[in-house]
Each structure stands twice: as structure tokens, then as C-alpha cells.
């Protein structure tokens, strides 16, 4: 199922919170869009929905920013692959390990190359300024719990 939703920046928190509340162990959310599109804003709203107090730092330099209880109610790794140059570097990150009992939020999933998760929720943000469009590729595992209709 593909879903497209126009929104403005004021709605980004609500949208991210709705998706974050629906996260379950084993979920992978891929966040695509140009620089400044709002990927981190959506990811932060998802983390806040899971109980994170304060603002999550961007994982641009750390690459992987893990969150675990009691900080959040579901272990989540916020990943930014912008600085990944070769597919081989991904193995060192051990991303699959987070899926045993938690979820992954991955910015710049284009850097995954041939690796990836076919059942991932794919969120693409387009537009600029206050006029954005969220296009979601909603896999079967998400159809019953997809919060935006």
C-alpha cells in the first residue's frame, strides 16, 4: 500500500508521534528526502512518542544513536547513514542486532546499497518550506496498524 499525505511543519510532530506509537519490535523505518527535508524531525517525534524526554541529538556524526528503557519504552536505534561511503562499513554497525527486541529508524537508506529490509516502512519526504508531502510505502506488516488514513 502506498500512502501520500501533504503536511506543514506544524504537523510533522503529530505525524511522527503517530508513527512512533505504532512501532513494534523488529520494525525498520527508512526515512528518505533531501538535506533539510525533515527526516530527523520525524524521527525525533517518533522517539518522543516512545517516551524520550528532551530532544534527541542528530546521529549524523555518531552514525548510530541507541535508546533503551527506561529512556524509551521500546529499544530504538536512530541511524544516519549520510557519512557511509562503502557498503562494507554497514557490517560494522551491527544494525540487525537492534531488531531482536527493538526498532530501527534509518535516515539516508539509499546508502544501504543491496542490503536492506524488504518489509521496512519506507517514508519519503518531498517539498520544501512549509509545504511537504510524506509518501509512505506501507508493507503488509504495517497495514493493520498504519496510523495515517
Short mmCIF file of N, CA, C and O in Angstrom, two decimals:
data_model
loop_
_atom_site.label_atom_id
_atom_site.label_comp_id
_atom_site.label_asym_id
_atom_site.label_seq_id
_atom_site.Cartn_x
_atom_site.Cartn_y
_atom_site.Cartn_z
N UNK A 1 0.84 -1.16 0.00
CA UNK A 1 0.00 0.00 0.00
C UNK A 1 0.90 1.24 0.00
O UNK A 1 1.88 1.29 0.71
N UNK A 2 0.54 2.22 -0.82
CA UNK A 2 1.25 3.49 -0.84
C UNK A 2 0.31 4.57 -0.35
O UNK A 2 -0.86 4.60 -0.71
N UNK A 3 0.84 5.43 0.49
CA UNK A 3 0.06 6.47 1.11
C UNK A 3 0.78 7.79 0.89
O UNK A 3 1.99 7.86 1.06
N UNK A 4 0.07 8.83 0.52
CA UNK A 4 0.66 10.15 0.33
C UNK A 4 -0.13 11.15 1.16
O UNK A 4 -1.36 11.17 1.12
N UNK A 5 0.60 11.98 1.92
CA UNK A 5 -0.06 12.91 2.84
C UNK A 5 0.65 14.26 2.81
O UNK A 5 1.80 14.37 3.25
N UNK A 6 -0.02 15.32 2.29
CA UNK A 6 0.58 16.65 2.38
C UNK A 6 0.52 17.13 3.83
O UNK A 6 -0.44 16.83 4.55
N UNK A 7 1.54 17.85 4.25
CA UNK A 7 1.53 18.39 5.61
C UNK A 7 2.39 19.64 5.68
O UNK A 7 3.17 19.92 4.78
N UNK A 8 2.23 20.37 6.78
CA UNK A 8 3.10 21.51 7.00
C UNK A 8 3.98 21.20 8.21
O UNK A 8 3.79 20.20 8.90
N UNK A 9 4.94 22.05 8.47
CA UNK A 9 5.91 21.76 9.52
C UNK A 9 5.26 21.64 10.90
O UNK A 9 5.75 20.91 11.75
N UNK A 10 4.17 22.35 11.12
CA UNK A 10 3.48 22.25 12.41
C UNK A 10 2.91 20.86 12.63
O UNK A 10 2.74 20.43 13.77
N UNK A 11 2.59 20.15 11.57
CA UNK A 11 2.00 18.80 11.67
C UNK A 11 3.05 17.70 11.76
O UNK A 11 2.71 16.55 12.05
N UNK A 12 4.31 18.02 11.52
CA UNK A 12 5.36 17.00 11.49
C UNK A 12 5.44 16.24 12.82
O UNK A 12 5.59 15.01 12.83
N UNK A 13 5.33 16.94 13.93
CA UNK A 13 5.39 16.28 15.23
C UNK A 13 4.25 15.31 15.44
O UNK A 13 4.45 14.20 15.95
N UNK A 14 3.06 15.69 15.04
CA UNK A 14 1.89 14.83 15.18
C UNK A 14 2.04 13.58 14.32
O UNK A 14 1.73 12.46 14.76
N UNK A 15 2.50 13.76 13.10
CA UNK A 15 2.67 12.63 12.17
C UNK A 15 3.73 11.66 12.71
O UNK A 15 3.53 10.45 12.76
N UNK A 16 4.87 12.21 13.12
CA UNK A 16 5.93 11.37 13.67
C UNK A 16 5.50 10.64 14.92
O UNK A 16 5.82 9.46 15.12
N UNK A 17 4.73 11.32 15.78
CA UNK A 17 4.25 10.70 17.01
C UNK A 17 3.31 9.54 16.70
O UNK A 17 3.36 8.49 17.35
N UNK A 18 2.44 9.71 15.72
CA UNK A 18 1.50 8.65 15.35
C UNK A 18 2.25 7.42 14.84
O UNK A 18 1.92 6.28 15.21
N UNK A 19 3.25 7.63 14.03
CA UNK A 19 4.04 6.51 13.50
C UNK A 19 4.85 5.88 14.63
O UNK A 19 4.92 4.66 14.76
N UNK A 20 5.45 6.71 15.46
CA UNK A 20 6.25 6.20 16.58
C UNK A 20 5.44 5.36 17.54
O UNK A 20 5.91 4.33 18.03
N UNK A 21 4.21 5.76 17.81
CA UNK A 21 3.34 5.00 18.72
C UNK A 21 3.02 3.62 18.16
O UNK A 21 2.72 2.69 18.91
N UNK A 22 3.07 3.47 16.84
CA UNK A 22 2.75 2.19 16.19
C UNK A 22 3.96 1.27 16.04
O UNK A 22 3.81 0.12 15.62
N UNK A 23 5.16 1.75 16.38
CA UNK A 23 6.36 0.92 16.25
C UNK A 23 6.28 -0.33 17.11
O UNK A 23 5.77 -0.30 18.23
N UNK A 24 6.83 -1.42 16.57
CA UNK A 24 6.88 -2.69 17.29
C UNK A 24 8.28 -3.29 17.13
O UNK A 24 9.01 -2.93 16.21
N UNK A 25 8.66 -4.19 18.04
CA UNK A 25 9.96 -4.85 17.90
C UNK A 25 10.10 -5.47 16.50
O UNK A 25 9.17 -6.09 16.00
N UNK A 26 11.27 -5.29 15.91
CA UNK A 26 11.55 -5.83 14.59
C UNK A 26 11.27 -4.86 13.46
O UNK A 26 11.61 -5.14 12.31
N UNK A 27 10.67 -3.70 13.76
CA UNK A 27 10.35 -2.72 12.72
C UNK A 27 11.59 -1.97 12.24
O UNK A 27 12.47 -1.63 13.03
N UNK A 28 11.59 -1.69 10.94
CA UNK A 28 12.59 -0.83 10.33
C UNK A 28 11.83 0.27 9.60
O UNK A 28 10.93 -0.01 8.81
N UNK A 29 12.19 1.52 9.91
CA UNK A 29 11.59 2.67 9.24
C UNK A 29 12.70 3.37 8.47
O UNK A 29 13.71 3.78 9.06
N UNK A 30 12.54 3.47 7.16
CA UNK A 30 13.52 4.13 6.30
C UNK A 30 13.02 5.52 5.98
O UNK A 30 11.92 5.69 5.46
N UNK A 31 13.84 6.53 6.27
CA UNK A 31 13.47 7.93 6.08
C UNK A 31 14.32 8.55 4.98
O UNK A 31 15.54 8.71 5.15
N UNK A 32 13.69 8.89 3.86
CA UNK A 32 14.40 9.46 2.71
C UNK A 32 13.94 10.88 2.46
O UNK A 32 12.80 11.24 2.75
N UNK A 33 14.81 11.66 1.86
CA UNK A 33 14.49 13.03 1.49
C UNK A 33 15.78 13.82 1.38
O UNK A 33 16.84 13.40 1.86
N UNK A 34 15.69 14.98 0.76
CA UNK A 34 16.86 15.84 0.60
C UNK A 34 17.34 16.34 1.96
O UNK A 34 16.64 16.24 2.96
N UNK A 35 18.54 16.94 1.97
CA UNK A 35 19.04 17.60 3.17
C UNK A 35 18.01 18.64 3.62
O UNK A 35 17.50 19.40 2.80
N UNK A 36 17.70 18.65 4.89
CA UNK A 36 16.75 19.62 5.42
C UNK A 36 15.30 19.30 5.16
O UNK A 36 14.42 20.10 5.44
N UNK A 37 15.00 18.11 4.64
CA UNK A 37 13.61 17.74 4.31
C UNK A 37 12.75 17.53 5.55
O UNK A 37 11.55 17.72 5.51
N UNK A 38 13.38 17.11 6.65
CA UNK A 38 12.62 16.86 7.87
C UNK A 38 12.69 15.43 8.36
O UNK A 38 11.87 15.01 9.19
N UNK A 39 13.68 14.67 7.91
CA UNK A 39 13.83 13.28 8.34
C UNK A 39 14.08 13.19 9.85
O UNK A 39 13.43 12.42 10.55
N UNK A 40 15.01 14.01 10.34
CA UNK A 40 15.34 13.98 11.76
C UNK A 40 14.16 14.48 12.59
O UNK A 40 13.91 13.96 13.68
N UNK A 41 13.42 15.44 12.09
CA UNK A 41 12.24 15.95 12.81
C UNK A 41 11.23 14.83 13.02
O UNK A 41 10.70 14.66 14.12
N UNK A 42 10.97 14.03 11.97
CA UNK A 42 10.04 12.91 12.12
C UNK A 42 10.59 11.86 13.08
O UNK A 42 9.86 11.34 13.92
N UNK A 43 11.89 11.55 12.96
CA UNK A 43 12.49 10.56 13.85
C UNK A 43 12.41 11.01 15.31
O UNK A 43 12.10 10.23 16.20
N UNK A 44 12.69 12.29 15.56
CA UNK A 44 12.61 12.81 16.93
C UNK A 44 11.20 12.70 17.49
O UNK A 44 11.01 12.38 18.66
N UNK A 45 10.20 12.96 16.66
CA UNK A 45 8.81 12.84 17.10
C UNK A 45 8.47 11.38 17.40
O UNK A 45 7.71 11.10 18.35
N UNK A 46 9.01 10.44 16.62
CA UNK A 46 8.79 9.03 16.90
C UNK A 46 9.40 8.64 18.25
O UNK A 46 8.78 7.92 19.04
N UNK A 47 10.61 9.13 18.51
CA UNK A 47 11.28 8.83 19.78
C UNK A 47 10.53 9.45 20.96
O UNK A 47 10.38 8.82 22.01
N UNK A 48 10.04 10.65 20.78
CA UNK A 48 9.28 11.31 21.84
C UNK A 48 8.01 10.52 22.16
O UNK A 48 7.63 10.37 23.32
N UNK A 49 7.37 9.97 21.12
CA UNK A 49 6.17 9.16 21.32
C UNK A 49 6.46 7.91 22.14
O UNK A 49 5.57 7.36 22.78
N UNK A 50 7.71 7.47 22.12
CA UNK A 50 8.09 6.27 22.88
C UNK A 50 8.67 6.64 24.25
O UNK A 50 9.23 5.80 24.94
N UNK A 51 8.55 7.92 24.64
CA UNK A 51 8.91 8.33 25.98
C UNK A 51 10.18 9.13 26.13
O UNK A 51 10.54 9.51 27.25
N UNK A 52 10.90 9.41 25.06
CA UNK A 52 12.15 10.17 25.18
C UNK A 52 11.84 11.59 25.63
O UNK A 52 11.08 12.31 24.99
N UNK A 53 12.44 11.98 26.74
CA UNK A 53 12.30 13.35 27.23
C UNK A 53 13.44 14.18 26.65
O UNK A 53 14.54 13.69 26.47
N UNK A 54 13.17 15.41 26.33
CA UNK A 54 14.20 16.24 25.74
C UNK A 54 14.34 15.96 24.25
O UNK A 54 13.61 15.16 23.68
N UNK A 55 15.30 16.62 23.64
CA UNK A 55 15.47 16.48 22.20
C UNK A 55 16.58 15.50 21.88
O UNK A 55 17.68 15.57 22.45
N UNK A 56 16.31 14.59 20.98
CA UNK A 56 17.30 13.61 20.55
C UNK A 56 18.35 14.31 19.69
O UNK A 56 18.00 15.08 18.80
N UNK A 57 19.63 14.03 19.93
CA UNK A 57 20.65 14.61 19.06
C UNK A 57 20.59 13.96 17.68
O UNK A 57 20.18 12.80 17.55
N UNK A 58 21.01 14.69 16.67
CA UNK A 58 21.10 14.10 15.34
C UNK A 58 22.23 13.08 15.35
O UNK A 58 23.31 13.36 15.88
N UNK A 59 22.02 11.90 14.78
CA UNK A 59 23.08 10.89 14.78
C UNK A 59 24.07 11.05 13.62
O UNK A 59 24.81 10.12 13.31
N UNK A 60 24.13 12.21 13.01
CA UNK A 60 24.99 12.41 11.83
C UNK A 60 26.43 12.01 12.11
O UNK A 60 27.05 11.33 11.29
N UNK A 61 26.99 12.40 13.23
CA UNK A 61 28.40 12.09 13.50
C UNK A 61 28.58 10.77 14.22
O UNK A 61 29.54 10.06 13.98
N UNK A 62 27.66 10.42 15.11
CA UNK A 62 27.75 9.14 15.82
C UNK A 62 27.36 7.99 14.90
O UNK A 62 27.72 6.85 15.13
N UNK A 63 26.61 8.24 13.87
CA UNK A 63 26.02 7.31 12.91
C UNK A 63 24.88 6.50 13.54
O UNK A 63 23.80 6.45 13.00
N UNK A 64 25.12 5.89 14.70
CA UNK A 64 24.06 5.14 15.39
C UNK A 64 23.88 5.73 16.79
O UNK A 64 24.84 5.79 17.56
N UNK A 65 22.67 6.17 17.09
CA UNK A 65 22.34 6.69 18.42
C UNK A 65 21.30 5.75 19.03
O UNK A 65 20.14 5.78 18.64
N UNK A 66 21.72 4.87 19.95
CA UNK A 66 20.77 3.92 20.55
C UNK A 66 20.02 4.52 21.73
O UNK A 66 20.55 5.34 22.48
N UNK A 67 18.78 4.09 21.89
CA UNK A 67 17.94 4.46 23.03
C UNK A 67 17.38 3.17 23.61
O UNK A 67 16.96 2.29 22.86
N UNK A 68 17.38 3.09 24.93
CA UNK A 68 16.89 1.87 25.59
C UNK A 68 16.09 2.25 26.82
O UNK A 68 16.24 3.34 27.36
N UNK A 69 15.21 1.33 27.29
CA UNK A 69 14.47 1.58 28.53
C UNK A 69 15.46 1.83 29.68
O UNK A 69 16.53 1.24 29.69
N UNK A 70 15.14 2.71 30.60
CA UNK A 70 13.86 3.38 30.79
C UNK A 70 13.72 4.69 30.01
O UNK A 70 12.70 5.35 30.10
N UNK A 71 14.75 5.04 29.25
CA UNK A 71 14.72 6.28 28.46
C UNK A 71 13.55 6.29 27.47
O UNK A 71 12.94 7.32 27.23
N UNK A 72 13.27 5.13 26.90
CA UNK A 72 12.14 4.91 25.97
C UNK A 72 11.50 3.57 26.34
O UNK A 72 12.13 2.76 27.02
N UNK A 73 10.29 3.32 25.89
CA UNK A 73 9.62 2.06 26.26
C UNK A 73 9.90 0.93 25.27
O UNK A 73 9.48 -0.20 25.49
N UNK A 74 10.60 1.23 24.18
CA UNK A 74 10.98 0.24 23.18
C UNK A 74 12.40 0.58 22.74
O UNK A 74 12.66 1.74 22.38
N UNK A 75 13.33 -0.36 22.80
CA UNK A 75 14.68 -0.05 22.33
C UNK A 75 14.63 0.40 20.85
O UNK A 75 13.99 -0.25 20.03
N UNK A 76 15.27 1.53 20.57
CA UNK A 76 15.27 2.08 19.22
C UNK A 76 16.67 2.59 18.91
O UNK A 76 17.29 3.25 19.74
N UNK A 77 17.15 2.29 17.71
CA UNK A 77 18.39 2.87 17.24
C UNK A 77 18.06 3.86 16.13
O UNK A 77 17.39 3.50 15.15
N UNK A 78 18.48 5.10 16.31
CA UNK A 78 18.31 6.15 15.30
C UNK A 78 19.62 6.20 14.53
O UNK A 78 20.68 6.46 15.10
N UNK A 79 19.56 5.93 13.23
CA UNK A 79 20.74 5.75 12.41
C UNK A 79 20.75 6.78 11.28
O UNK A 79 19.73 7.01 10.64
N UNK A 80 21.92 7.39 11.06
CA UNK A 80 22.09 8.33 9.96
C UNK A 80 23.24 7.82 9.10
O UNK A 80 24.40 7.84 9.53
N UNK A 81 22.93 7.36 7.91
CA UNK A 81 23.93 6.75 7.03
C UNK A 81 24.58 7.75 6.07
O UNK A 81 25.31 7.35 5.17
N UNK A 82 24.34 9.04 6.26
CA UNK A 82 24.84 10.05 5.33
C UNK A 82 26.35 9.95 5.11
O UNK A 82 26.83 10.11 4.00
N UNK A 83 27.10 9.64 6.17
CA UNK A 83 28.56 9.59 6.06
C UNK A 83 29.11 8.23 5.65
O UNK A 83 30.32 8.05 5.52
N UNK A 84 28.24 7.25 5.43
CA UNK A 84 28.69 5.92 4.99
C UNK A 84 29.06 6.01 3.51
O UNK A 84 28.27 6.45 2.69
N UNK A 85 30.26 5.57 3.18
CA UNK A 85 30.72 5.65 1.80
C UNK A 85 30.74 4.30 1.09
O UNK A 85 30.59 4.24 -0.11
N UNK A 86 30.95 3.23 1.86
CA UNK A 86 31.03 1.90 1.26
C UNK A 86 30.09 0.95 1.99
O UNK A 86 29.96 1.01 3.20
N UNK A 87 29.49 0.07 1.23
CA UNK A 87 28.55 -0.90 1.79
C UNK A 87 29.18 -1.75 2.89
O UNK A 87 28.52 -2.11 3.86
N UNK A 88 30.46 -2.03 2.79
CA UNK A 88 31.16 -2.83 3.78
C UNK A 88 31.16 -2.21 5.17
O UNK A 88 31.24 -2.92 6.18
N UNK A 89 31.08 -0.89 5.25
CA UNK A 89 31.05 -0.21 6.54
C UNK A 89 29.79 -0.54 7.33
O UNK A 89 29.77 -0.45 8.55
N UNK A 90 28.74 -0.94 6.64
CA UNK A 90 27.47 -1.24 7.30
C UNK A 90 27.56 -2.45 8.21
O UNK A 90 26.90 -2.51 9.24
N UNK A 91 28.37 -3.41 7.84
CA UNK A 91 28.51 -4.64 8.63
C UNK A 91 28.98 -4.30 10.04
O UNK A 91 28.51 -4.86 11.03
N UNK A 92 29.90 -3.35 10.14
CA UNK A 92 30.45 -2.95 11.43
C UNK A 92 29.40 -2.34 12.36
O UNK A 92 29.57 -2.32 13.57
N UNK A 93 28.32 -1.83 11.80
CA UNK A 93 27.30 -1.17 12.61
C UNK A 93 26.41 -2.16 13.35
O UNK A 93 25.78 -1.81 14.35
N UNK A 94 26.31 -3.40 12.87
CA UNK A 94 25.51 -4.43 13.54
C UNK A 94 24.04 -4.06 13.67
O UNK A 94 23.42 -4.33 14.70
N UNK A 95 23.47 -3.47 12.65
CA UNK A 95 22.10 -2.98 12.74
C UNK A 95 21.07 -4.07 13.00
O UNK A 95 20.09 -3.86 13.72
N UNK A 96 21.28 -5.26 12.45
CA UNK A 96 20.34 -6.37 12.67
C UNK A 96 20.16 -6.70 14.15
O UNK A 96 19.10 -7.14 14.57
N UNK A 97 21.21 -6.49 14.94
CA UNK A 97 21.15 -6.81 16.36
C UNK A 97 20.07 -6.01 17.09
O UNK A 97 19.51 -6.48 18.08
N UNK A 98 19.78 -4.82 16.62
CA UNK A 98 18.77 -3.97 17.26
C UNK A 98 17.35 -4.50 17.06
O UNK A 98 16.43 -4.11 17.78
N UNK A 99 17.16 -5.37 16.08
CA UNK A 99 15.81 -5.81 15.72
C UNK A 99 15.29 -6.97 16.57
O UNK A 99 14.12 -7.31 16.48
N UNK A 100 16.13 -7.56 17.40
CA UNK A 100 15.66 -8.67 18.25
C UNK A 100 14.57 -8.21 19.20
O UNK A 100 13.59 -8.90 19.41
N UNK A 101 14.76 -7.04 19.80
CA UNK A 101 13.77 -6.55 20.75
C UNK A 101 13.43 -5.08 20.53
O UNK A 101 12.73 -4.48 21.33
N UNK A 102 13.91 -4.51 19.44
CA UNK A 102 13.71 -3.09 19.20
C UNK A 102 13.45 -2.76 17.75
O UNK A 102 13.13 -3.64 16.94
N UNK A 103 13.61 -1.48 17.44
CA UNK A 103 13.31 -0.98 16.10
C UNK A 103 14.47 -0.11 15.59
O UNK A 103 15.28 0.38 16.38
N UNK A 104 14.50 0.08 14.29
CA UNK A 104 15.49 0.93 13.64
C UNK A 104 14.80 2.08 12.93
O UNK A 104 13.81 1.86 12.21
N UNK A 105 15.31 3.29 13.10
CA UNK A 105 14.92 4.45 12.31
C UNK A 105 16.16 4.84 11.51
O UNK A 105 17.16 5.23 12.10
N UNK A 106 16.10 4.70 10.19
CA UNK A 106 17.29 4.88 9.37
C UNK A 106 17.12 6.03 8.39
O UNK A 106 16.28 5.98 7.49
N UNK A 107 17.95 7.07 8.57
CA UNK A 107 17.99 8.18 7.63
C UNK A 107 19.03 7.87 6.56
O UNK A 107 20.03 7.22 6.83
N UNK A 108 18.80 8.34 5.36
CA UNK A 108 19.66 8.10 4.20
C UNK A 108 19.78 6.60 3.88
O UNK A 108 20.86 6.07 3.71
N UNK A 109 18.65 5.89 3.77
CA UNK A 109 18.70 4.45 3.50
C UNK A 109 19.26 4.12 2.11
O UNK A 109 19.61 2.97 1.85
N UNK A 110 19.39 5.11 1.26
CA UNK A 110 19.97 4.89 -0.06
C UNK A 110 21.39 4.34 0.07
O UNK A 110 21.89 3.65 -0.81
N UNK A 111 22.04 4.62 1.20
CA UNK A 111 23.42 4.17 1.44
C UNK A 111 23.49 2.70 1.82
O UNK A 111 24.57 2.16 1.99
N UNK A 112 22.34 2.07 2.00
CA UNK A 112 22.32 0.64 2.33
C UNK A 112 22.76 -0.22 1.16
O UNK A 112 23.12 -1.37 1.34
N UNK A 113 22.71 0.32 -0.05
CA UNK A 113 23.07 -0.44 -1.23
C UNK A 113 22.15 -1.64 -1.40
O UNK A 113 20.94 -1.53 -1.24
N UNK A 114 22.74 -2.80 -1.66
CA UNK A 114 21.95 -4.00 -1.89
C UNK A 114 21.36 -4.55 -0.59
O UNK A 114 20.43 -5.33 -0.62
N UNK A 115 21.95 -4.14 0.55
CA UNK A 115 21.39 -4.57 1.83
C UNK A 115 20.07 -3.86 2.05
O UNK A 115 19.77 -2.86 1.44
N UNK A 116 19.32 -4.36 2.97
CA UNK A 116 18.07 -3.69 3.27
C UNK A 116 17.07 -4.64 3.88
O UNK A 116 17.38 -5.81 4.12
N UNK A 117 15.91 -4.12 4.10
CA UNK A 117 14.85 -4.88 4.71
C UNK A 117 13.62 -4.74 3.83
O UNK A 117 13.01 -3.66 3.78
N UNK A 118 13.19 -5.81 3.15
CA UNK A 118 12.05 -5.71 2.24
C UNK A 118 10.74 -5.37 2.94
O UNK A 118 9.85 -4.82 2.33
N UNK A 119 10.60 -5.66 4.22
CA UNK A 119 9.37 -5.36 4.95
C UNK A 119 9.46 -4.04 5.72
O UNK A 119 8.67 -3.81 6.63
N UNK A 120 10.40 -3.19 5.34
CA UNK A 120 10.55 -1.90 6.02
C UNK A 120 9.45 -0.93 5.61
O UNK A 120 8.94 -0.98 4.49
N UNK A 121 9.11 -0.05 6.53
CA UNK A 121 8.22 1.07 6.25
C UNK A 121 9.10 2.14 5.59
O UNK A 121 10.09 2.57 6.18
N UNK A 122 8.76 2.54 4.38
CA UNK A 122 9.57 3.50 3.63
C UNK A 122 8.86 4.84 3.61
O UNK A 122 7.77 4.96 3.03
N UNK A 123 9.46 5.83 4.26
CA UNK A 123 8.91 7.18 4.31
C UNK A 123 9.78 8.11 3.49
O UNK A 123 10.98 8.22 3.74
N UNK A 124 9.18 8.78 2.52
CA UNK A 124 9.91 9.73 1.68
C UNK A 124 9.28 11.10 1.83
O UNK A 124 8.06 11.25 1.68
N UNK A 125 10.12 12.08 2.16
CA UNK A 125 9.64 13.45 2.35
C UNK A 125 10.08 14.27 1.14
O UNK A 125 11.26 14.27 0.77
N UNK A 126 9.13 14.96 0.56
CA UNK A 126 9.45 15.86 -0.55
C UNK A 126 8.84 17.22 -0.26
O UNK A 126 8.07 17.39 0.68
N UNK A 127 9.17 18.19 -1.09
CA UNK A 127 8.69 19.55 -0.89
C UNK A 127 9.69 20.34 -0.08
O UNK A 127 10.76 19.86 0.30
N UNK A 128 9.35 21.59 0.21
CA UNK A 128 10.24 22.45 0.98
C UNK A 128 9.43 23.50 1.72
O UNK A 128 8.22 23.62 1.51
N UNK A 129 10.11 24.23 2.56
CA UNK A 129 9.43 25.26 3.33
C UNK A 129 8.33 24.66 4.17
O UNK A 129 8.53 23.64 4.84
N UNK A 130 7.16 25.25 4.12
CA UNK A 130 6.05 24.78 4.94
C UNK A 130 5.14 23.81 4.19
O UNK A 130 4.14 23.36 4.72
N UNK A 131 5.49 23.48 2.94
CA UNK A 131 4.66 22.57 2.14
C UNK A 131 5.43 21.29 1.86
O UNK A 131 6.27 21.24 0.97
N UNK A 132 5.15 20.26 2.64
CA UNK A 132 5.83 18.98 2.49
C UNK A 132 4.81 17.91 2.12
O UNK A 132 3.62 18.06 2.37
N UNK A 133 5.33 16.83 1.55
CA UNK A 133 4.50 15.67 1.25
C UNK A 133 5.23 14.44 1.79
O UNK A 133 6.41 14.23 1.49
N UNK A 134 4.52 13.66 2.59
CA UNK A 134 5.05 12.40 3.08
C UNK A 134 4.44 11.30 2.23
O UNK A 134 3.23 11.15 2.17
N UNK A 135 5.30 10.54 1.57
CA UNK A 135 4.86 9.39 0.81
C UNK A 135 5.36 8.16 1.55
O UNK A 135 6.55 8.06 1.86
N UNK A 136 4.45 7.26 1.85
CA UNK A 136 4.80 6.07 2.63
C UNK A 136 4.55 4.82 1.81
O UNK A 136 3.47 4.63 1.26
N UNK A 137 5.57 3.99 1.74
CA UNK A 137 5.42 2.64 1.22
C UNK A 137 5.13 1.76 2.42
O UNK A 137 6.03 1.49 3.23
N UNK A 138 3.89 1.37 2.59
CA UNK A 138 3.44 0.66 3.79
C UNK A 138 3.43 -0.84 3.48
O UNK A 138 2.60 -1.32 2.71
N UNK A 139 4.34 -1.60 4.12
CA UNK A 139 4.38 -3.05 3.87
C UNK A 139 3.23 -3.76 4.58
O UNK A 139 2.56 -3.19 5.45
N UNK A 140 3.02 -5.01 4.23
CA UNK A 140 1.93 -5.80 4.81
C UNK A 140 1.96 -5.80 6.33
O UNK A 140 0.92 -5.72 6.98
N UNK A 141 3.16 -5.87 6.92
CA UNK A 141 3.28 -5.92 8.38
C UNK A 141 2.76 -4.65 9.05
O UNK A 141 2.45 -4.66 10.23
N UNK A 142 2.64 -3.57 8.31
CA UNK A 142 2.19 -2.29 8.87
C UNK A 142 0.74 -1.96 8.51
O UNK A 142 0.16 -1.04 9.09
N UNK A 143 0.16 -2.64 7.55
CA UNK A 143 -1.15 -2.23 7.04
C UNK A 143 -2.22 -2.12 8.12
O UNK A 143 -2.97 -1.15 8.16
N UNK A 144 -2.30 -3.08 9.03
CA UNK A 144 -3.34 -3.05 10.06
C UNK A 144 -3.10 -1.96 11.09
O UNK A 144 -4.03 -1.50 11.74
N UNK A 145 -1.86 -1.54 11.28
CA UNK A 145 -1.56 -0.54 12.31
C UNK A 145 -1.10 0.80 11.76
O UNK A 145 -0.70 1.68 12.51
N UNK A 146 -1.19 0.99 10.44
CA UNK A 146 -0.79 2.26 9.84
C UNK A 146 -1.69 3.37 10.40
O UNK A 146 -2.90 3.33 10.24
N UNK A 147 -1.11 4.37 11.08
CA UNK A 147 -1.92 5.34 11.81
C UNK A 147 -2.46 6.50 10.99
O UNK A 147 -3.33 7.23 11.46
N UNK A 148 -1.99 6.70 9.78
CA UNK A 148 -2.42 7.85 8.97
C UNK A 148 -3.35 7.36 7.88
O UNK A 148 -2.96 6.56 7.04
N UNK A 149 -4.54 7.85 7.87
CA UNK A 149 -5.52 7.42 6.84
C UNK A 149 -6.01 8.60 6.06
O UNK A 149 -6.13 9.67 6.47
#
